[in-house]
Tab-separated table of C-alpha atoms in Angstrom:
chain	number	residue	atom	x	y	z
A	1	MET	CA	0.000	0.000	0.000
A	2	THR	CA	2.742	2.438	0.951
A	3	ASP	CA	4.691	1.582	-2.220
A	4	ALA	CA	1.665	2.416	-4.357
A	5	ILE	CA	1.193	5.776	-2.633
A	6	ASP	CA	4.886	6.574	-3.003
A	7	ALA	CA	4.758	5.732	-6.704
A	8	ALA	CA	1.680	7.934	-7.233
A	9	ALA	CA	3.335	10.800	-5.371
A	10	ARG	CA	6.460	10.518	-7.517
A	11	LYS	CA	4.345	10.499	-10.663
A	12	ALA	CA	2.593	13.714	-9.589
A	13	VAL	CA	5.920	15.398	-8.856
A	14	GLU	CA	7.258	14.365	-12.261
A	15	ALA	CA	4.293	16.136	-13.885
A	16	ILE	CA	5.132	19.563	-12.415
A	17	ASN	CA	5.688	22.156	-15.136
A	18	TYR	CA	8.721	24.010	-13.773
A	19	ALA	CA	8.900	26.586	-16.558
A	20	ARG	CA	5.279	27.535	-15.889
A	21	LEU	CA	5.989	27.606	-12.148
A	22	ASN	CA	8.805	30.150	-12.416
A	23	GLU	CA	7.025	32.307	-14.973
A	24	LEU	CA	3.862	32.431	-12.905
A	25	VAL	CA	5.773	33.407	-9.756
A	26	GLN	CA	7.380	36.224	-11.731
A	27	GLU	CA	3.985	37.368	-12.979
A	28	VAL	CA	2.354	37.535	-9.556
A	29	CYS	CA	5.348	39.478	-8.240
A	30	ARG	CA	4.582	42.149	-10.834
A	31	ILE	CA	1.044	42.708	-9.504
A	32	PRO	CA	0.909	44.946	-6.402
A	33	SER	CA	-1.502	43.589	-3.779
A	34	ILE	CA	-0.898	45.715	-0.706
A	35	LEU	CA	-3.640	45.313	1.906
A	36	GLY	CA	-6.747	46.967	0.512
A	37	ASP	CA	-5.726	46.476	-3.125
A	38	GLU	CA	-5.966	42.702	-3.566
A	39	GLY	CA	-8.447	42.922	-6.454
A	40	PRO	CA	-6.053	42.874	-9.434
A	41	LEU	CA	-4.127	39.855	-8.120
A	42	ALA	CA	-7.365	38.041	-7.290
A	43	LYS	CA	-8.611	38.570	-10.843
A	44	PHE	CA	-5.306	37.367	-12.308
A	45	LEU	CA	-5.321	34.163	-10.252
A	46	ALA	CA	-9.019	33.488	-10.880
A	47	ASP	CA	-8.543	33.975	-14.630
A	48	TYR	CA	-5.523	31.687	-14.575
A	49	MET	CA	-7.481	28.928	-12.843
A	50	LYS	CA	-10.377	29.348	-15.279
A	51	ASN	CA	-8.015	29.076	-18.249
A	52	ALA	CA	-6.408	26.024	-16.647
A	53	ASP	CA	-9.850	24.375	-16.482
A	54	PHE	CA	-10.185	24.428	-12.711
A	55	GLU	CA	-13.747	23.802	-11.583
A	56	ASN	CA	-15.784	26.538	-9.877
A	57	ALA	CA	-12.952	28.958	-10.599
A	58	GLY	CA	-13.701	32.606	-10.048
A	59	LEU	CA	-13.960	35.416	-7.540
A	60	GLN	CA	-15.631	35.074	-4.163
A	61	ASP	CA	-16.993	38.313	-2.715
A	62	VAL	CA	-15.386	39.349	0.553
A	63	ILE	CA	-15.352	43.117	0.988
A	64	GLY	CA	-15.694	45.754	-1.709
A	65	ASP	CA	-13.369	45.133	-4.653
A	66	ARG	CA	-11.179	42.787	-2.594
A	67	PRO	CA	-12.443	39.277	-3.425
A	68	ASN	CA	-10.906	35.865	-2.903
A	69	ALA	CA	-9.667	33.878	-5.913
A	70	ILE	CA	-10.932	30.304	-5.727
A	71	GLY	CA	-11.029	27.110	-7.751
A	72	GLU	CA	-10.859	23.353	-7.331
A	73	LEU	CA	-10.139	20.048	-9.018
A	74	SER	CA	-12.400	17.085	-8.397
A	75	PHE	CA	-11.204	13.493	-8.551
A	76	GLY	CA	-14.445	11.855	-7.484
A	77	LYS	CA	-15.901	11.115	-4.073
A	78	GLY	CA	-13.684	11.444	-1.063
A	79	LYS	CA	-12.077	13.971	1.248
A	80	ARG	CA	-11.787	17.656	0.473
A	81	VAL	CA	-8.297	19.122	0.873
A	82	VAL	CA	-7.791	22.885	0.674
A	83	MET	CA	-4.613	24.708	-0.257
A	84	THR	CA	-4.768	28.284	0.968
A	85	GLY	CA	-2.813	31.460	1.512
A	86	HIS	CA	-3.249	35.215	1.468
A	87	MET	CA	-2.749	37.688	-1.368
A	88	ASP	CA	-2.369	40.899	0.631
A	89	THR	CA	1.040	42.279	1.548
A	90	LYS	CA	2.423	45.062	3.703
A	91	PRO	CA	3.610	48.326	2.068
A	92	VAL	CA	6.875	48.350	0.140
A	93	SER	CA	10.046	48.835	2.175
A	94	ILE	CA	12.457	51.575	1.160
A	95	GLY	CA	16.007	50.795	0.074
A	96	TRP	CA	15.576	48.466	-2.901
A	97	SER	CA	18.800	48.490	-4.931
A	98	LYS	CA	19.231	45.271	-6.924
A	99	THR	CA	15.955	45.659	-8.819
A	100	GLU	CA	12.490	47.203	-8.537
A	101	PRO	CA	10.008	45.885	-5.935
A	102	PHE	CA	7.563	44.621	-8.569
A	103	SER	CA	10.039	43.443	-11.208
A	104	GLY	CA	9.836	39.668	-10.669
A	105	GLU	CA	13.406	39.612	-11.940
A	106	ILE	CA	15.574	36.498	-11.682
A	107	ILE	CA	19.015	37.211	-10.200
A	108	ASP	CA	21.426	34.428	-9.211
A	109	ASN	CA	18.736	31.702	-9.318
A	110	ALA	CA	16.341	33.698	-7.131
A	111	ILE	CA	13.162	35.592	-7.980
A	112	TYR	CA	12.914	39.123	-6.574
A	113	GLY	CA	9.635	40.742	-5.653
A	114	HIS	CA	7.868	42.532	-2.842
A	115	GLY	CA	5.784	39.994	-0.902
A	116	ILE	CA	7.205	36.968	-2.690
A	117	MET	CA	7.828	35.241	0.643
A	118	ASP	CA	4.605	36.412	2.320
A	119	MET	CA	3.203	34.791	0.364
A	120	LYS	CA	2.854	35.196	-3.375
A	121	ALA	CA	5.181	32.331	-4.285
A	122	ALA	CA	3.289	29.843	-2.117
A	123	LEU	CA	0.016	30.641	-3.894
A	124	VAL	CA	1.595	29.800	-7.227
A	125	CYS	CA	3.252	26.664	-5.844
A	126	GLN	CA	-0.133	25.418	-4.668
A	127	ILE	CA	-1.877	26.105	-7.989
A	128	VAL	CA	0.884	24.519	-10.080
A	129	ALA	CA	0.976	21.503	-7.748
A	130	MET	CA	-2.757	21.056	-8.317
A	131	GLU	CA	-2.241	21.179	-12.079
A	132	ALA	CA	0.401	18.460	-11.739
A	133	LEU	CA	-2.081	16.207	-9.924
A	134	ARG	CA	-4.446	16.413	-12.851
A	135	ASP	CA	-1.802	16.203	-15.579
A	136	SER	CA	-0.143	13.169	-13.993
A	137	GLY	CA	-3.296	11.067	-14.251
A	138	VAL	CA	-2.762	9.555	-10.790
A	139	GLN	CA	-5.861	8.000	-9.285
A	140	LEU	CA	-7.242	10.067	-6.412
A	141	ASN	CA	-10.481	10.060	-4.447
A	142	GLY	CA	-11.707	13.506	-3.459
A	143	THR	CA	-11.282	17.170	-4.221
A	144	VAL	CA	-8.444	19.688	-3.935
A	145	GLY	CA	-9.592	23.276	-3.420
A	146	MET	CA	-7.590	26.467	-3.838
A	147	ALA	CA	-8.353	29.599	-1.811
A	148	ALA	CA	-6.211	32.696	-2.351
A	149	VAL	CA	-7.701	34.996	0.264
A	150	SER	CA	-7.773	38.716	0.937
A	151	ASP	CA	-7.622	40.732	4.161
A	152	HIS	CA	-5.231	38.489	6.087
A	153	MET	CA	-3.514	41.556	7.524
A	154	GLY	CA	-6.862	43.124	8.319
A	155	ASP	CA	-9.566	41.094	10.050
A	156	GLN	CA	-8.955	37.857	8.113
A	157	LEU	CA	-12.309	38.312	6.387
A	158	GLY	CA	-11.147	36.400	3.299
A	159	SER	CA	-10.460	33.181	5.192
A	160	ILE	CA	-13.587	33.568	7.276
A	161	ARG	CA	-15.685	33.985	4.125
A	162	TYR	CA	-14.153	31.000	2.334
A	163	PHE	CA	-14.426	28.508	5.168
A	164	ASP	CA	-17.925	29.678	6.002
A	165	GLU	CA	-18.983	28.664	2.489
A	166	TYR	CA	-16.731	25.674	1.761
A	167	ASN	CA	-16.050	22.688	3.957
A	168	ALA	CA	-12.690	20.946	4.189
A	169	ASP	CA	-11.357	17.798	5.806
A	170	LEU	CA	-7.723	18.935	5.749
A	171	ALA	CA	-5.915	22.131	4.828
A	172	VAL	CA	-2.423	23.395	4.132
A	173	LEU	CA	-1.673	27.039	4.898
A	174	GLY	CA	1.228	28.214	2.760
A	175	GLU	CA	2.624	30.777	5.197
A	176	LEU	CA	6.377	31.220	5.119
A	177	SER	CA	7.916	28.462	7.219
A	178	GLY	CA	11.256	28.086	5.469
A	179	ASN	CA	9.829	24.906	3.892
A	180	GLU	CA	9.633	23.360	7.334
A	181	ILE	CA	6.560	21.962	9.045
A	182	PHE	CA	4.918	24.418	11.426
A	183	LEU	CA	2.318	23.014	13.781
A	184	GLY	CA	0.843	26.397	14.569
A	185	HIS	CA	1.354	29.953	15.683
A	186	ARG	CA	0.749	32.376	18.518
A	187	GLY	CA	-2.489	34.315	18.841
A	188	ARG	CA	-3.002	38.070	18.995
A	189	TYR	CA	-4.922	40.022	21.604
A	190	TYR	CA	-5.237	43.795	21.271
A	191	PHE	CA	-5.990	45.904	24.345
A	192	ASP	CA	-6.463	49.676	24.386
A	193	ILE	CA	-5.477	51.628	27.483
A	194	THR	CA	-7.032	55.100	27.557
A	195	VAL	CA	-5.105	57.333	29.944
A	196	GLN	CA	-6.903	60.425	31.237
A	197	GLY	CA	-5.126	63.696	32.039
A	198	LYS	CA	-6.169	67.348	32.105
A	199	SER	CA	-5.770	69.676	29.128
A	200	ALA	CA	-4.533	73.240	29.012
A	201	HIS	CA	-2.749	75.610	26.669
A	202	THR	CA	1.007	75.122	26.792
A	203	CYS	CA	1.264	78.654	28.212
A	204	HIS	CA	-0.726	77.410	31.213
A	205	LYS	CA	1.297	74.271	31.818
A	206	PRO	CA	0.906	74.343	35.640
A	207	LEU	CA	-2.854	73.854	35.194
A	208	ALA	CA	-2.480	70.721	33.062
A	209	VAL	CA	-1.806	67.048	33.667
A	210	ASN	CA	-0.170	65.765	30.506
A	211	ALA	CA	-1.809	62.486	29.473
A	212	ASN	CA	1.285	61.540	27.470
A	213	MET	CA	3.419	61.867	30.590
A	214	LEU	CA	1.011	59.685	32.544
A	215	ALA	CA	0.964	57.115	29.756
A	216	SER	CA	4.745	56.883	29.828
A	217	HIS	CA	4.590	55.216	33.239
A	218	ALA	CA	2.318	52.510	31.866
A	219	ILE	CA	4.536	52.087	28.807
A	220	ILE	CA	7.562	51.480	31.019
A	221	GLU	CA	5.740	48.882	33.116
A	222	LEU	CA	4.298	47.124	30.075
A	223	ASP	CA	7.700	46.977	28.425
A	224	LEU	CA	9.160	45.419	31.585
A	225	SER	CA	6.474	42.739	31.690
A	226	ARG	CA	7.615	39.136	31.374
A	227	LEU	CA	4.449	37.053	31.539
A	228	THR	CA	5.150	33.314	31.750
A	229	PRO	CA	1.799	31.545	32.088
A	230	ALA	CA	1.440	27.869	32.904
A	231	ILE	CA	1.511	25.919	29.633
A	232	GLU	CA	2.376	22.341	28.721
A	233	ASP	CA	6.071	21.602	28.373
A	234	TRP	CA	5.850	20.642	24.691
A	235	VAL	CA	4.054	23.907	23.932
A	236	ALA	CA	6.734	25.861	25.795
A	237	ASP	CA	9.404	23.983	23.827
A	238	LEU	CA	7.796	25.121	20.570
A	239	PHE	CA	7.020	28.727	21.432
A	240	GLY	CA	9.083	29.639	24.483
A	241	GLU	CA	7.779	30.357	27.964
A	242	GLU	CA	7.006	34.068	27.613
A	243	THR	CA	3.785	35.598	26.319
A	244	TYR	CA	5.050	38.633	24.433
A	245	MET	CA	3.391	41.977	25.112
A	246	ALA	CA	4.370	45.351	23.732
A	247	PRO	CA	2.905	48.878	23.894
A	248	GLY	CA	3.171	48.999	20.129
A	249	ARG	CA	1.243	52.174	19.249
A	250	VAL	CA	0.646	55.363	21.224
A	251	TYR	CA	-1.844	58.051	20.278
A	252	GLY	CA	-1.733	61.278	22.283
A	253	GLY	CA	-2.094	64.979	21.562
A	254	LEU	CA	-3.174	66.917	18.524
A	255	PRO	CA	-1.598	66.214	15.113
A	256	PRO	CA	1.253	68.378	13.777
A	257	GLY	CA	0.041	71.673	12.353
A	258	GLY	CA	-2.837	71.945	14.816
A	259	PRO	CA	-3.254	74.269	17.780
A	260	SER	CA	-0.982	74.165	20.798
A	261	MET	CA	-2.528	72.135	23.589
A	262	ILE	CA	-1.349	69.801	26.338
A	263	PRO	CA	-3.223	66.530	25.760
A	264	ASP	CA	-5.853	65.285	28.168
A	265	GLU	CA	-6.038	61.794	26.663
A	266	CYS	CA	-3.531	59.231	25.410
A	267	VAL	CA	-4.360	55.760	24.063
A	268	ILE	CA	-1.871	52.894	24.221
A	269	ARG	CA	-2.491	49.923	21.934
A	270	VAL	CA	-1.006	46.857	23.639
A	271	ASP	CA	-0.135	44.063	21.210
A	272	CYS	CA	-0.124	40.698	22.986
A	273	ARG	CA	1.077	37.472	21.357
A	274	PRO	CA	-0.022	34.541	23.544
A	275	GLN	CA	0.944	30.942	23.032
A	276	PRO	CA	-1.960	28.623	22.170
A	277	GLY	CA	-3.936	27.920	25.320
A	278	VAL	CA	-3.166	31.208	27.083
A	279	THR	CA	-6.457	32.930	27.873
A	280	VAL	CA	-7.540	36.524	27.462
A	281	GLU	CA	-8.126	36.650	31.217
A	282	GLU	CA	-4.529	35.688	31.989
A	283	VAL	CA	-3.155	38.397	29.709
A	284	GLN	CA	-5.606	41.009	30.984
A	285	ALA	CA	-4.611	40.280	34.572
A	286	GLU	CA	-0.965	40.974	33.682
A	287	ILE	CA	-1.858	44.263	31.998
A	288	GLU	CA	-3.893	45.302	35.052
A	289	ARG	CA	-0.872	44.490	37.238
A	290	CYS	CA	1.224	46.801	35.047
A	291	LEU	CA	-1.353	49.581	35.361
A	292	ALA	CA	-1.385	49.198	39.140
A	293	ALA	CA	2.397	49.537	39.119
A	294	ALA	CA	2.045	52.691	37.000
A	295	ARG	CA	-0.300	54.168	39.636
A	296	LYS	CA	2.323	53.524	42.293
A	297	ARG	CA	4.864	55.397	40.182
A	298	GLU	CA	2.481	58.310	39.535
A	299	PRO	CA	-0.560	58.749	41.856
A	300	ARG	CA	-2.380	60.884	39.246
A	301	PHE	CA	-2.401	57.971	36.802
A	302	ARG	CA	-5.922	56.978	35.732
A	303	ALA	CA	-6.744	54.655	32.857
A	304	ARG	CA	-9.491	52.584	31.253
A	305	LEU	CA	-8.669	49.149	29.811
A	306	GLU	CA	-10.589	47.696	26.858
A	307	LEU	CA	-10.203	44.450	24.900
A	308	VAL	CA	-10.592	45.425	21.227
A	309	ASP	CA	-9.593	42.342	19.211
A	310	VAL	CA	-9.009	38.627	19.741
A	311	LYS	CA	-7.318	36.305	17.267
A	312	SER	CA	-6.708	32.850	18.665
A	313	GLY	CA	-3.503	30.899	18.390
A	314	TYR	CA	-3.468	27.605	16.515
A	315	LEU	CA	-1.715	24.356	17.250
A	316	ALA	CA	-1.905	20.931	15.618
A	317	LYS	CA	-0.331	18.029	17.467
A	318	PRO	CA	2.362	15.568	16.437
A	319	GLY	CA	0.526	12.448	15.336
A	320	ASP	CA	-2.453	14.284	13.845
A	321	ASP	CA	-3.280	12.975	10.365
A	322	VAL	CA	-2.615	16.320	8.690
A	323	VAL	CA	0.792	16.561	10.374
A	324	GLU	CA	1.838	13.003	9.551
A	325	LEU	CA	0.768	13.392	5.921
A	326	MET	CA	2.922	16.506	5.625
A	327	ARG	CA	5.798	14.839	7.454
A	328	ALA	CA	5.713	11.918	4.999
A	329	SER	CA	5.565	14.322	2.051
A	330	VAL	CA	8.555	16.395	3.150
A	331	LYS	CA	10.524	13.287	4.020
A	332	SER	CA	9.844	11.828	0.565
A	333	VAL	CA	10.819	15.008	-1.305
A	334	ARG	CA	14.031	15.232	0.725
A	335	LYS	CA	14.688	11.540	0.162
A	336	GLY	CA	14.622	10.344	3.738
A	337	ALA	CA	15.564	13.343	5.889
A	338	GLU	CA	13.287	13.474	8.940
A	339	PRO	CA	11.720	16.966	9.109
A	340	PRO	CA	11.541	18.746	12.479
A	341	LEU	CA	8.244	20.086	13.818
A	342	GLN	CA	8.270	23.788	14.593
A	343	ALA	CA	5.933	26.733	15.280
A	344	ALA	CA	5.686	30.429	14.489
A	345	SER	CA	5.380	33.611	16.504
A	346	TRP	CA	3.469	35.430	13.746
A	347	LEU	CA	-0.303	35.218	13.263
A	348	GLY	CA	-1.782	33.054	10.502
A	349	ASP	CA	-5.275	32.826	9.007
A	350	THR	CA	-5.650	29.596	10.964
A	351	ALA	CA	-6.619	31.932	13.807
A	352	SER	CA	-9.960	32.210	12.004
A	353	PHE	CA	-10.447	28.740	10.491
A	354	GLY	CA	-8.131	26.340	12.323
A	355	HIS	CA	-10.873	25.426	14.802
A	356	LYS	CA	-12.912	24.104	11.857
A	357	VAL	CA	-10.285	22.353	9.749
A	358	PRO	CA	-7.209	20.330	10.774
A	359	THR	CA	-4.412	22.346	9.184
A	360	VAL	CA	-0.661	22.205	8.818
A	361	ILE	CA	1.517	25.170	7.871
A	362	PHE	CA	4.164	24.798	5.183
A	363	GLY	CA	5.527	27.351	2.747
A	364	PRO	CA	8.656	28.760	1.128
A	365	GLY	CA	10.405	31.815	2.533
A	366	GLY	CA	11.442	32.892	6.005
A	367	GLU	CA	12.783	35.704	8.121
A	368	PRO	CA	13.601	38.442	7.442
A	369	VAL	CA	10.589	39.389	5.361
A	370	TYR	CA	9.359	42.716	3.969
A	371	CYS	CA	12.865	44.017	3.612
A	372	PRO	CA	14.594	45.689	0.651
A	373	ASP	CA	15.459	43.309	-2.193
A	374	GLU	CA	13.126	40.582	-0.934
A	375	HIS	CA	13.735	37.405	-2.897
A	376	LEU	CA	13.245	33.657	-2.850
A	377	SER	CA	15.425	30.970	-4.348
A	378	ILE	CA	13.991	28.966	-7.214
A	379	ASP	CA	15.141	25.815	-5.433
A	380	ASP	CA	12.861	26.634	-2.471
A	381	ILE	CA	9.951	27.362	-4.807
A	382	VAL	CA	10.458	24.019	-6.562
A	383	GLU	CA	10.698	22.097	-3.296
A	384	ALA	CA	7.488	23.643	-1.931
A	385	THR	CA	5.591	22.729	-5.102
A	386	ARG	CA	6.786	19.128	-4.875
A	387	VAL	CA	5.717	18.901	-1.244
A	388	TYR	CA	2.246	20.305	-1.983
A	389	ALA	CA	1.780	17.780	-4.791
A	390	GLU	CA	2.869	14.876	-2.590
A	391	PHE	CA	0.662	16.026	0.286
A	392	ALA	CA	-2.418	16.049	-1.940
A	393	VAL	CA	-1.636	12.590	-3.326
A	394	ARG	CA	-1.045	11.131	0.145
A	395	SER	CA	-4.258	12.746	1.426
A	396	LEU	CA	-6.500	11.543	-1.408
A	397	SER	CA	-4.882	8.284	-2.495
A	398	PRO	CA	-7.384	5.412	-2.710
A	399	GLN	CA	-4.884	3.225	-0.845
A	400	ALA	CA	-4.776	5.695	2.035
A	401	SER	CA	-8.533	5.470	2.551
A	402	ALA	CA	-8.733	1.732	2.012
């Protein structure tokens, strides 16, 4: 049985069109898709899947002119496996020198492009891997779906929309993992601390209580925080013991060019990155401890704490079917090397759909990302495509479900 699955996986890999793979990665790198402007890339990918005879290929409405690009290939009755990743990127970094951010140029066996690692290349790898499944003629039972989603860096509305409408038995998220297997990622809790002072004209400084000054005491305490909640040892081994918290954004005072005024309000946005299993209540208790310490430093300190956003962490377990299928696929592509199991500190779309669908994270590219001259080696792109093809074969092979 295993020999038959291995042979089918090899046949699918042999059917990968590498020239098409590289050209398509170059093309998507030439289409800007900064958060809020995913539409052109979505249309390009949807049109490509339509022209490649994917079923149900097209655009899925999400928000405004920022749709998802979706399609699928059916191989009969069976499980439904979804390949997914996001189209949106952060803004372009300054300092590009080797080429232009949207050139898609090949230099020294690497493709250059803004957002290629996060995660334009992975989207192409998934689509081309799906084409190879069909072109190889291997016998499969089930369906492989493709979901290139928008708004990952917003509220993850693209993933929420897709998995609300389409079911899945297994999924692969193509986030950048350095072509290693990631079991999951940290969550993200946002808290806003509104610090209250007393306003006055700068000429009347003795009458004022500067809210920015008061907020500084909280910022110091929050930055000193080292929250180490009780978590299982294997989770701590993956993520580390500390729940990271940072006073990442501070809003106080009138904007430049406005009137002169000592601010009476300052808002601190606290960005918290908890390990899977760490509750909102545990993190909130630590923030409240920091605020109490700020009051000891400055008796005039007064603040209101508000939870404004929750994105859960995600964590698959060693031994889960989706993990073992990916482990076998990576091991096969690397011809016997046992892949390690790792985890990420960044936030993935699995925060919004991982509770519905057993998912493993695997994709080309790694830190640092969103830097000048961002590029990805063609070798890494090829390896990711091979792994995606093998994963689909191993997931939908008739022998696997026998």
